[in-house]
CSV table of C-alpha atoms in Angstrom, one decimal:
chain,number,residue,atom,x,y,z
A,26,MET,CA,-2.5,-18.1,-12.0
A,27,LYS,CA,0.8,-17.4,-13.8
A,28,PRO,CA,4.0,-17.5,-11.7
A,29,GLY,CA,4.8,-14.1,-10.4
A,30,ALA,CA,1.2,-12.9,-11.0
A,31,SER,CA,-0.5,-11.0,-8.2
A,32,PRO,CA,-3.3,-12.9,-6.5
A,33,PHE,CA,-5.0,-9.5,-6.0
A,34,ALA,CA,-5.2,-9.1,-9.8
A,35,ALA,CA,-6.7,-12.6,-10.2
A,36,ALA,CA,-9.4,-12.1,-7.5
A,37,ALA,CA,-13.0,-11.6,-8.5
A,38,PRO,CA,-14.1,-8.0,-8.7
A,39,ALA,CA,-16.4,-8.5,-5.7
A,40,GLN,CA,-13.4,-9.7,-3.6
A,41,ARG,CA,-11.3,-6.7,-4.7
A,42,ILE,CA,-14.1,-4.3,-3.8
A,43,ALA,CA,-14.6,-6.0,-0.4
A,44,HIS,CA,-10.8,-5.7,0.2
A,45,LEU,CA,-10.8,-2.0,-0.7
A,46,ALA,CA,-13.8,-1.4,1.6
A,47,ARG,CA,-12.0,-3.1,4.5
A,48,THR,CA,-8.8,-1.1,4.0
A,49,MET,CA,-10.3,2.3,3.4
A,50,SER,CA,-11.9,4.4,6.2
A,51,SER,CA,-14.4,7.2,5.8
A,52,SER,CA,-13.5,10.8,6.7
A,53,SER,CA,-15.3,14.1,6.5
A,54,SER,CA,-16.8,15.0,3.2
A,55,ALA,CA,-15.9,18.1,1.3
A,56,ALA,CA,-19.1,19.8,2.6
A,57,GLY,CA,-17.9,19.3,6.1
A,58,ALA,CA,-20.5,16.7,7.1
A,59,SER,CA,-19.1,13.6,8.8
A,60,THR,CA,-19.8,10.3,7.1
A,61,ALA,CA,-21.5,7.4,9.0
A,62,THR,CA,-18.5,5.2,9.6
A,63,SER,CA,-14.9,5.9,10.7
A,64,SER,CA,-12.0,4.0,12.0
A,65,THR,CA,-8.8,4.9,13.7
A,66,PRO,CA,-5.7,5.5,11.6
A,67,ALA,CA,-2.8,3.0,11.8
A,68,PRO,CA,-0.6,3.6,14.8
A,69,TRP,CA,2.4,4.3,12.5
A,70,ARG,CA,0.6,6.8,10.2
A,71,SER,CA,1.3,10.2,11.8
A,72,LEU,CA,5.0,9.5,12.6
A,73,PHE,CA,5.6,8.1,9.1
A,74,LEU,CA,3.9,11.0,7.4
A,75,GLU,CA,5.7,13.5,9.7
A,76,HIS,CA,9.1,12.0,8.7
A,77,ILE,CA,8.4,11.4,5.0
A,78,ASN,CA,7.1,15.0,4.6
A,79,THR,CA,10.2,16.6,6.0
A,80,MET,CA,12.6,14.7,3.8
A,81,ALA,CA,14.1,16.4,0.7
A,82,ALA,CA,13.4,13.3,-1.3
A,83,PRO,CA,10.5,11.1,0.0
A,84,GLU,CA,12.5,7.9,-0.3
A,85,PHE,CA,12.2,4.8,1.9
A,86,THR,CA,13.5,1.3,2.0
A,87,LEU,CA,10.9,-1.4,1.6
A,88,ALA,CA,12.0,-4.8,2.8
A,89,THR,CA,10.1,-8.0,1.9
A,90,LEU,CA,10.6,-11.7,2.3
A,91,HIS,CA,11.1,-13.5,-1.0
A,92,SER,CA,10.4,-17.3,-1.1
A,93,SER,CA,13.3,-19.1,-2.7
A,94,SER,CA,13.1,-22.9,-3.3
A,95,SER,CA,16.9,-23.3,-2.6
A,96,SER,CA,17.3,-21.2,0.5
A,97,GLY,CA,13.8,-20.7,2.0
A,98,LEU,CA,13.0,-17.0,2.7
A,99,VAL,CA,15.4,-14.4,1.4
A,100,PRO,CA,15.1,-10.8,2.5
A,101,ARG,CA,15.0,-8.2,-0.3
A,102,ALA,CA,15.3,-4.5,0.2
A,103,ARG,CA,14.4,-1.8,-2.4
A,104,THR,CA,14.5,1.9,-2.4
A,105,CYS,CA,11.0,3.3,-3.1
A,106,ILE,CA,9.6,6.8,-3.7
A,107,HIS,CA,6.6,7.7,-1.5
A,108,ARG,CA,3.8,8.8,-3.9
A,109,GLY,CA,1.2,9.3,-1.2
A,110,LEU,CA,-1.5,7.4,0.5
A,111,PHE,CA,-4.1,5.5,-1.6
A,112,ALA,CA,-7.1,7.8,-1.2
A,113,SER,CA,-5.1,11.1,-1.1
A,114,LEU,CA,-2.7,11.0,-4.0
A,115,PRO,CA,-1.7,14.4,-5.3
A,116,ALA,CA,-3.6,15.6,-8.4
A,117,ASN,CA,-1.9,15.5,-11.8
A,118,PRO,CA,-1.5,19.2,-12.6
A,119,LYS,CA,-1.8,18.5,-16.4
A,120,ASN,CA,-5.3,17.0,-15.9
A,121,GLU,CA,-7.9,19.7,-15.9
A,122,ALA,CA,-10.8,17.4,-15.2
A,123,PRO,CA,-12.8,18.2,-12.0
A,124,LEU,CA,-11.8,16.1,-8.9
A,125,ASN,CA,-13.9,13.8,-6.9
A,126,PRO,CA,-14.7,15.0,-3.4
A,127,PRO,CA,-12.2,13.8,-0.7
A,128,THR,CA,-14.5,11.2,0.8
A,129,TYR,CA,-12.0,8.6,2.0
A,130,GLU,CA,-8.8,8.3,3.9
A,131,SER,CA,-6.4,5.3,3.8
A,132,ASP,CA,-3.3,4.0,5.4
A,133,LEU,CA,-2.2,2.2,2.2
A,134,LEU,CA,1.1,3.4,0.9
A,135,THR,CA,1.2,3.9,-2.8
A,136,LEU,CA,4.1,2.8,-4.8
A,137,THR,CA,4.7,2.4,-8.5
A,138,THR,CA,6.7,-0.6,-9.9
A,139,ASP,CA,7.5,-2.4,-13.1
A,140,ALA,CA,5.2,-5.4,-13.6
A,141,ARG,CA,8.3,-7.6,-14.1
A,142,MET,CA,9.6,-6.9,-10.6
A,143,HIS,CA,9.0,-9.2,-7.6
A,144,LYS,CA,7.7,-6.6,-5.2
A,145,THR,CA,4.0,-7.3,-5.7
A,146,PRO,CA,4.2,-11.1,-5.4
A,147,ASP,CA,6.5,-10.7,-2.4
A,148,LEU,CA,4.0,-8.5,-0.7
A,149,ALA,CA,1.1,-10.8,-1.5
A,150,ALA,CA,2.8,-14.1,-0.5
A,151,GLY,CA,2.5,-15.8,2.8
A,152,THR,CA,5.5,-16.7,4.9
A,153,ARG,CA,6.6,-20.1,6.2
A,154,GLY,CA,4.4,-20.9,9.2
A,155,HIS,CA,2.1,-18.1,8.3
A,156,PRO,CA,0.4,-19.0,5.0
A,157,ARG,CA,-1.4,-16.3,3.1
A,158,GLY,CA,-4.9,-15.7,4.6
A,159,ARG,CA,-7.5,-13.4,3.2
A,160,LEU,CA,-6.7,-11.3,0.2
A,161,GLY,CA,-4.2,-8.6,1.0
A,162,GLU,CA,-2.7,-10.4,4.1
A,163,GLY,CA,0.7,-10.9,2.6
A,164,GLY,CA,4.2,-11.8,3.8
A,165,GLY,CA,6.6,-10.0,6.1
A,166,VAL,CA,7.3,-6.3,5.3
A,167,ALA,CA,9.4,-3.6,6.9
A,168,VAL,CA,9.6,0.1,5.9
A,169,MET,CA,12.6,2.3,6.9
A,170,GLY,CA,13.0,6.0,6.0
A,171,ARG,CA,16.3,7.6,5.5
A,172,THR,CA,17.7,11.0,5.0
A,173,ARG,CA,20.4,12.3,2.7
Protein backbone atom coordinates (compact mmCIF):
# COMPACT_ATOMS: atom_id res chain seq x y z
CA MET A 1 0.00 0.00 0.00
CA LYS A 2 1.30 3.49 -0.85
CA PRO A 3 2.20 5.82 2.06
CA GLY A 4 -0.84 7.88 2.99
CA ALA A 5 -3.20 5.54 1.15
CA SER A 6 -6.34 4.51 2.97
CA PRO A 7 -6.37 0.88 4.14
CA PHE A 8 -10.12 0.94 3.45
CA ALA A 9 -9.49 1.59 -0.25
CA ALA A 10 -7.00 -1.28 -0.44
CA ALA A 11 -9.33 -3.80 1.22
CA ALA A 12 -10.95 -6.50 -0.84
CA PRO A 13 -14.50 -5.68 -1.98
CA ALA A 14 -15.92 -8.40 0.28
CA GLN A 15 -14.22 -6.79 3.31
CA ARG A 16 -15.61 -3.36 2.38
CA ILE A 17 -19.11 -4.77 2.01
CA ALA A 18 -18.83 -6.61 5.35
CA HIS A 19 -17.64 -3.37 7.01
CA LEU A 20 -20.58 -1.42 5.56
CA ALA A 21 -23.00 -4.13 6.69
CA ARG A 22 -21.64 -3.89 10.26
CA THR A 23 -21.86 -0.10 10.39
CA MET A 24 -25.28 0.39 8.82
CA SER A 25 -28.49 -0.50 10.59
CA SER A 26 -31.87 -1.20 9.03
CA SER A 27 -34.85 1.07 9.54
CA SER A 28 -38.41 1.18 8.28
CA SER A 29 -38.83 0.94 4.54
CA ALA A 30 -40.62 3.56 2.50
CA ALA A 31 -43.74 1.37 2.49
CA GLY A 32 -43.83 1.47 6.29
CA ALA A 33 -42.98 -2.19 6.86
CA SER A 34 -40.22 -2.68 9.39
CA THR A 35 -37.19 -4.64 8.22
CA ALA A 36 -35.98 -7.77 9.98
CA THR A 37 -32.95 -6.34 11.76
CA SER A 38 -32.34 -3.16 13.70
CA SER A 39 -29.84 -1.80 16.14
CA THR A 40 -29.82 1.10 18.53
CA PRO A 41 -28.40 4.41 17.35
CA ALA A 42 -25.08 5.66 18.71
CA PRO A 43 -25.49 7.36 22.12
CA TRP A 44 -24.22 10.68 20.74
CA ARG A 45 -26.40 10.72 17.61
CA SER A 46 -29.52 12.61 18.75
CA LEU A 47 -27.61 15.31 20.65
CA PHE A 48 -25.11 15.78 17.80
CA LEU A 49 -27.87 16.09 15.19
CA GLU A 50 -29.88 18.42 17.43
CA HIS A 51 -26.90 20.74 17.79
CA ILE A 52 -25.64 20.55 14.20
CA ASN A 53 -29.14 21.16 12.77
CA THR A 54 -29.61 24.37 14.80
CA MET A 55 -26.32 25.91 13.66
CA ALA A 56 -26.30 28.62 10.98
CA ALA A 57 -23.36 26.83 9.32
CA PRO A 58 -23.07 23.11 10.14
CA GLU A 59 -19.38 23.27 10.97
CA PHE A 60 -17.52 21.18 13.50
CA THR A 61 -13.94 20.57 14.49
CA LEU A 62 -12.58 17.09 13.86
CA ALA A 63 -9.51 16.23 15.92
CA THR A 64 -7.34 13.21 15.06
CA LEU A 65 -4.02 11.84 16.25
CA HIS A 66 -1.33 11.90 13.55
CA SER A 67 1.63 9.56 13.87
CA SER A 68 4.92 11.45 13.56
CA SER A 69 8.26 9.63 13.52
CA SER A 70 10.00 12.50 15.35
CA SER A 71 7.47 13.26 18.10
CA GLY A 72 5.09 10.29 18.31
CA LEU A 73 1.43 11.20 18.18
CA VAL A 74 0.56 14.78 17.25
CA PRO A 75 -3.01 16.12 17.52
CA ARG A 76 -4.48 17.69 14.40
CA ALA A 77 -7.72 19.68 14.35
CA ARG A 78 -9.62 20.62 11.22
CA THR A 79 -12.83 22.50 10.60
CA CYS A 80 -15.26 20.35 8.63
CA ILE A 81 -18.69 20.89 7.14
CA HIS A 82 -21.35 18.36 8.14
CA ARG A 83 -22.77 16.90 4.90
CA GLY A 84 -25.13 14.44 6.57
CA LEU A 85 -25.08 10.86 7.79
CA PHE A 86 -23.95 8.17 5.36
CA ALA A 87 -27.29 6.61 4.42
CA SER A 88 -29.33 9.83 4.55
CA LEU A 89 -27.41 12.42 2.55
CA PRO A 90 -29.53 15.17 1.01
CA ALA A 91 -30.47 14.57 -2.63
CA ASN A 92 -28.76 16.60 -5.33
CA PRO A 93 -31.50 18.94 -6.62
CA LYS A 94 -29.92 18.94 -10.12
CA ASN A 95 -30.22 15.15 -10.44
CA GLU A 96 -33.69 14.22 -11.68
CA ALA A 97 -33.17 10.45 -11.40
CA PRO A 98 -35.55 8.56 -9.09
CA LEU A 99 -34.21 7.94 -5.59
CA ASN A 100 -33.71 4.58 -3.93
CA PRO A 101 -36.08 3.90 -1.02
CA PRO A 102 -34.80 5.00 2.43
CA THR A 103 -33.90 1.49 3.62
CA TYR A 104 -30.93 2.16 5.91
CA GLU A 105 -29.87 4.44 8.74
CA SER A 106 -26.30 5.07 9.74
CA ASP A 107 -24.32 6.85 12.45
CA LEU A 108 -21.42 7.46 10.06
CA LEU A 109 -20.63 11.16 9.58
CA THR A 110 -20.02 12.11 5.97
CA LEU A 111 -17.19 14.48 5.14
CA THR A 112 -15.55 15.44 1.90
CA THR A 113 -11.81 15.92 1.72
CA ASP A 114 -9.01 16.35 -0.76
CA ALA A 115 -7.22 13.03 -1.37
CA ARG A 116 -3.88 14.72 -0.61
CA MET A 117 -4.92 15.56 2.95
CA HIS A 118 -4.06 13.36 5.94
CA LYS A 119 -7.58 13.08 7.42
CA THR A 120 -8.30 9.66 5.96
CA PRO A 121 -5.03 7.95 7.01
CA ASP A 122 -5.26 9.60 10.46
CA LEU A 123 -8.78 8.21 10.94
CA ALA A 124 -7.76 4.73 9.75
CA ALA A 125 -4.49 4.49 11.68
CA GLY A 126 -4.11 2.79 15.04
CA THR A 127 -2.65 4.61 18.02
CA ARG A 128 0.36 3.65 20.12
CA GLY A 129 -0.69 0.86 22.46
CA HIS A 130 -3.87 0.37 20.43
CA PRO A 131 -2.85 -0.91 17.00
CA ARG A 132 -5.39 -0.89 14.23
CA GLY A 133 -7.79 -3.79 14.60
CA ARG A 134 -10.49 -4.70 12.12
CA LEU A 135 -11.06 -2.53 9.10
CA GLY A 136 -12.58 0.76 10.20
CA GLU A 137 -11.29 0.70 13.78
CA GLY A 138 -8.96 3.65 13.54
CA GLY A 139 -7.09 6.03 15.78
CA GLY A 140 -8.26 8.56 18.34
CA VAL A 141 -10.92 11.00 17.14
CA ALA A 142 -12.86 13.81 18.80
CA VAL A 143 -15.62 15.99 17.34
CA MET A 144 -16.57 19.40 18.70
CA GLY A 145 -19.32 21.66 17.38
CA ARG A 146 -19.10 25.42 17.56
CA THR A 147 -21.41 28.35 16.95
CA ARG A 148 -20.66 31.65 15.33
